[in-house]
Coordinates of C-alpha atoms in Angstrom, one line a residue:
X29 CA 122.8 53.5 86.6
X30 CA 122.8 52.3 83.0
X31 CA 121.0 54.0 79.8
X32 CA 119.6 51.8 77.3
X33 CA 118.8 53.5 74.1
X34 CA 116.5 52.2 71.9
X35 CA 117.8 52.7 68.0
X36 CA 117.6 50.0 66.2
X37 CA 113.7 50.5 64.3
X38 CA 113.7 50.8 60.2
X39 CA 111.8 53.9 60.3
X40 CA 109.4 53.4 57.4
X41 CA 107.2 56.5 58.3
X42 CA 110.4 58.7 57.1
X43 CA 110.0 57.7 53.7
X44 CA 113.0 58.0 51.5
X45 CA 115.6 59.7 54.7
X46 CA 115.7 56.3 55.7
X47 CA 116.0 54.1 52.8
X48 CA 119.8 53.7 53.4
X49 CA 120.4 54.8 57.3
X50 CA 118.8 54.0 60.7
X51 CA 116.8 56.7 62.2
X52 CA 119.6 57.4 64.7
X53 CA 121.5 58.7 62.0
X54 CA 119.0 61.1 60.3
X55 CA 120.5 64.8 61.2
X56 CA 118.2 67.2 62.7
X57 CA 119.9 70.8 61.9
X58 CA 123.2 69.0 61.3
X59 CA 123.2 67.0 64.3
X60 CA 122.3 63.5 64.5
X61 CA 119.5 61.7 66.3
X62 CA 121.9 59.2 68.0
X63 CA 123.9 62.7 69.2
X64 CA 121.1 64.5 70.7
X65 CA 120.1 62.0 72.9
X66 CA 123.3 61.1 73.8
X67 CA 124.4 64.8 74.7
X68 CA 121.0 65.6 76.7
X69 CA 121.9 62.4 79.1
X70 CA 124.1 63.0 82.1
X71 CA 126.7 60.4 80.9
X72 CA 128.5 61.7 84.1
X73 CA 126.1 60.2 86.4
X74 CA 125.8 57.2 84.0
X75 CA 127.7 54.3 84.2
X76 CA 127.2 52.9 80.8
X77 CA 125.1 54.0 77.8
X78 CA 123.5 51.2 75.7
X79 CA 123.2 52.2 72.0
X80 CA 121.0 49.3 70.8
X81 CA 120.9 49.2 67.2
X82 CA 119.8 47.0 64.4
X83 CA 118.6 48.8 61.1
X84 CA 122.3 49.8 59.2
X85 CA 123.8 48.6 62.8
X86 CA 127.4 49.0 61.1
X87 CA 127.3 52.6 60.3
X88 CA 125.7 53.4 63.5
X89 CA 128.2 51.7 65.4
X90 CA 131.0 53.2 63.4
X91 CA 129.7 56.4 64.5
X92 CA 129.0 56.3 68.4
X93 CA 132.6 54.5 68.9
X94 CA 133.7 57.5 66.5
X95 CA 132.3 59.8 69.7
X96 CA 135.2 58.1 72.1
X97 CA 132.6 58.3 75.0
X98 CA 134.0 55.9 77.3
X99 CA 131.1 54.9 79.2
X100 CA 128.9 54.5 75.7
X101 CA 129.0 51.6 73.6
X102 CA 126.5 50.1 70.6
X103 CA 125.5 46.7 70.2
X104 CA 123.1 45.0 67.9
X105 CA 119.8 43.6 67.7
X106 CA 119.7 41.3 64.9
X107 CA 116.0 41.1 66.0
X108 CA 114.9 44.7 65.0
X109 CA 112.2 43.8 62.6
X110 CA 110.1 42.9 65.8
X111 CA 108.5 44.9 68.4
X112 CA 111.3 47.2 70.2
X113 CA 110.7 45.1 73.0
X114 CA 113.7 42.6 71.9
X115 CA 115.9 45.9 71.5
X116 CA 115.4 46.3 75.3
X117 CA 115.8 42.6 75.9
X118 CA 119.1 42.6 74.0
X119 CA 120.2 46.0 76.1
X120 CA 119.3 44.4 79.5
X121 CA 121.4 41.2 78.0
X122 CA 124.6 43.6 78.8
X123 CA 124.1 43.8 82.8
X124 CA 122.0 43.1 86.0
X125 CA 121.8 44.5 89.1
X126 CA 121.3 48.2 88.8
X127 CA 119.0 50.7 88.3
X128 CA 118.4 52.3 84.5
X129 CA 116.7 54.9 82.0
X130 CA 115.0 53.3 79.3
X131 CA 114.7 56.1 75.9
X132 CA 114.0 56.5 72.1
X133 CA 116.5 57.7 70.1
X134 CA 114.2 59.5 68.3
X135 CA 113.5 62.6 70.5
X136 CA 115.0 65.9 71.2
X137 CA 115.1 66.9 74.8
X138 CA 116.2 70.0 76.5
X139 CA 119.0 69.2 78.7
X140 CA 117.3 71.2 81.4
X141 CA 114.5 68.7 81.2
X142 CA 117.1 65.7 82.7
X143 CA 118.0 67.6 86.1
X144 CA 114.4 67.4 87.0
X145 CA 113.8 63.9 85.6
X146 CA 116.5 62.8 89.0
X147 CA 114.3 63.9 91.2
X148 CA 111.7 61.2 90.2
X149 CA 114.2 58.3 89.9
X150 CA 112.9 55.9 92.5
X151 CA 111.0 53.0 91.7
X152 CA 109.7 52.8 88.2
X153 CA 108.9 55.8 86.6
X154 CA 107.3 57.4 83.3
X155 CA 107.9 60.3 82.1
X156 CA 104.6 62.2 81.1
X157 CA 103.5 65.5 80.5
X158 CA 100.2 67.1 80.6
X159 CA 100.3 70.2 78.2
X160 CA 100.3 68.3 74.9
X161 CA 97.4 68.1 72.7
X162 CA 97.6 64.7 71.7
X163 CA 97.0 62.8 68.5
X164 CA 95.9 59.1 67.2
X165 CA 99.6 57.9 67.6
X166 CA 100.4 59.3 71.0
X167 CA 100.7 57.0 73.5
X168 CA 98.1 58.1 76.0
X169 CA 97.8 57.7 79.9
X170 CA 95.1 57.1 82.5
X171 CA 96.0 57.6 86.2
X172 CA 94.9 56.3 89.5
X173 CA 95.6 57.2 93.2
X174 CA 97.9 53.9 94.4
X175 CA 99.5 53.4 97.9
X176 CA 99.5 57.4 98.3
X177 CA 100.7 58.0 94.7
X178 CA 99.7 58.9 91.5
X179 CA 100.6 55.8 88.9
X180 CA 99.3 54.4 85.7
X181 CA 96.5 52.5 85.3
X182 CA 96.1 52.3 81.6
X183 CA 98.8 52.9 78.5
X184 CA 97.9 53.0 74.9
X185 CA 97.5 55.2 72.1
X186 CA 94.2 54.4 71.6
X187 CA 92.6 55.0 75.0
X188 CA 89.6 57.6 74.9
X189 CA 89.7 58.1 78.7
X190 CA 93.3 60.1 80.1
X191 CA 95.1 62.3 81.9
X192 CA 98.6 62.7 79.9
X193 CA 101.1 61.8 77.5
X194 CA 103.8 59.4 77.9
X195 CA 106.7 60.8 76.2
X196 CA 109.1 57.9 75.9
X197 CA 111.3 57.5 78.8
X198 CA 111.4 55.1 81.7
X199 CA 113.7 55.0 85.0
X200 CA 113.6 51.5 86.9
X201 CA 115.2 51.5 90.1
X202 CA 117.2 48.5 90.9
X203 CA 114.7 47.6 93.9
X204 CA 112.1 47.2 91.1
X205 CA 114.5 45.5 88.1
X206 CA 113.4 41.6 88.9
X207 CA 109.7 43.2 88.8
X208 CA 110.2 44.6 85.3
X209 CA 112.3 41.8 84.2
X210 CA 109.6 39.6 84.9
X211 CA 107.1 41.6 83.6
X212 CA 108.9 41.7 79.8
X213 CA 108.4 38.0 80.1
X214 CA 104.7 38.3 81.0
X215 CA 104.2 40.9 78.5
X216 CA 105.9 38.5 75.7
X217 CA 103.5 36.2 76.6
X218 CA 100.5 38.5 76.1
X219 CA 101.7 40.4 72.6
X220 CA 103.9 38.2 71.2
X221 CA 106.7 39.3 68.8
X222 CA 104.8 42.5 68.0
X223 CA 105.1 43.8 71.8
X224 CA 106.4 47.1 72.1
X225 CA 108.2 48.4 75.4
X226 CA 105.1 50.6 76.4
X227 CA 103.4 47.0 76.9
X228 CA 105.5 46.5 79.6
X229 CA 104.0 49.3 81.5
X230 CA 100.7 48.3 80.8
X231 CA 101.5 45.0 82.7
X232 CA 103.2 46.6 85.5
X233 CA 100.0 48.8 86.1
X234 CA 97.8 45.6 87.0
X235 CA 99.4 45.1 90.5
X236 CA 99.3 47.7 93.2
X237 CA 103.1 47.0 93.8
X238 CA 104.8 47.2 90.9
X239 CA 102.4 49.9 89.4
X240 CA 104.7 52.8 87.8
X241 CA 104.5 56.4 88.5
X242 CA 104.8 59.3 86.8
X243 CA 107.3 62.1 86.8
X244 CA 105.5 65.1 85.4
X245 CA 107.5 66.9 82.5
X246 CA 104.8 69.8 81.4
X247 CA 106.3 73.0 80.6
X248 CA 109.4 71.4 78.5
X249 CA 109.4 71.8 74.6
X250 CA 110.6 68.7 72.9
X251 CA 109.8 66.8 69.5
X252 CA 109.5 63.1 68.5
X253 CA 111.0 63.1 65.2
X254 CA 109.2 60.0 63.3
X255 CA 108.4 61.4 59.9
X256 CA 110.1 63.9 57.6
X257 CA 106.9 66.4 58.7
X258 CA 107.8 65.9 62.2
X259 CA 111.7 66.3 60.8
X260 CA 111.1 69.9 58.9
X261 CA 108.9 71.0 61.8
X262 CA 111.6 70.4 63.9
X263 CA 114.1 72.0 62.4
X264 CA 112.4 74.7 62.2
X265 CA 111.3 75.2 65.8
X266 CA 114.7 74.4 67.0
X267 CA 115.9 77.9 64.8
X268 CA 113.4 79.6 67.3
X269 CA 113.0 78.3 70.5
X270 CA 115.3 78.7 73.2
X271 CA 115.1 75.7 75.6
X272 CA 116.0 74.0 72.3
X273 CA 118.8 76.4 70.7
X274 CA 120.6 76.1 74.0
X275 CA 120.0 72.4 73.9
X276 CA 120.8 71.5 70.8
X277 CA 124.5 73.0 70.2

């Protein structure tokens, strides 16, 4: 299995922290993005993490290979002032034929949260939750029964009408990679250069048998760290909380 991170956005909605740095680089209680991620994934049940990176790629780069991980490496989108589609395109450049875990770099998750994300990895697979109140720019999620499961029927932040939150991770199995391959292409055609990788579920959803499920993630504190007041809320609630402290040293 492979782990494609996706850290090559500008981050304009953190102001000034990222006038000189990628957002994988902006520290969160003296730890960096980029390393949060990477230490809540399993790299032992990973083959290869993907850093994809574009914004300030060098110092980025300078830093993961700094890690010595030997199943991570970074490699650049030169691409990254487009939808983070083409970051995923340029991660699923690096291999074929196996199944992977599609994530931000931009959240903090409690490592407890991964052990139960394995017990959904089977075809594809969102990770929601269901205990968020959820604002304007959360992507939102509208279920239907399908084949005997629960999977998505719509994806957007601006839906009216849902069930959940997605909260930015995917798992595609390897019996479902052409499927999603194919559906980036689709999904391109539809949204052009502005396409984001959430599109890609949207597409899936229209047929019965590539329709994603959901793994249900409720009852796990994490943060999406996009602007600084996301940043010093954060920080703070990681000084308090305990899934995080344990998490996040």
């Amino acid at each position: 299995m492979r782990a494609i991170i996706l850290a090559a956005g500008v981050g304009k909605r953190m102001g000034k922290i990222t006038h000189r740095r990628t957002k994988g680089m902006v520290s969160v209680n003296g730890k960096k993005l980029i390393d949060h991620i990477l230490d809540f994934l399993e790299l032992n049940i990973i083959d290869e993490a993907i850093v994809v990176g574009g914004y300030y790629f060098k110092e980025l780069k300078e830093h993961v290979d700094n890690r010595n991980l030997k199943n991570v490496k970074a490699i650049e989108n030169k691409n990254f002032h487009k939808g983070n589609i083409f970051s995923l395109i340029r991660g699923l450049k690096e291999f074929s034929g196996d199944s992977f875990l599609i994530t931000n770099v931009d959240h903090i998750y409690p490592r407890a949260m991964f052990k139960k994300m394995k017990e959904s990895f089977k075809h594809i697979t969102a990770m929601c939750d269901f205990d968020r109140e959820l604002t304007d720019d959360d992507m939102k999620v509208k279920l239907k029964k399908c084949n005997g499961s629960i999977s998505i029927d719509q994806i957007r932040k601006g839906l009216n009408d849902y069930n959940c939150g997605y909260i930015g991770m995917t798992y595609v199995d390897i019996s479902m990679e052409e499927a999603y391959r194919n559906a980036i292409q689709e999904t391109l055609k539809r949204r052009g250069d502005g396409a984001v990788v959430e599109d890609i579920l949207q597409t899936l959803a229209e047929d019965e048998k590539t329709a994603p499920q959901i793994c249900d993630l409720s009852g796990f504190q994490w943060h999406e760290v996009d602007t600084e007041d996301d940043l010093i809320r954060t920080e703070k609630d990681i000084l308090t909380n305990k899934q995080l402290i344990k998490s996040t040293r």
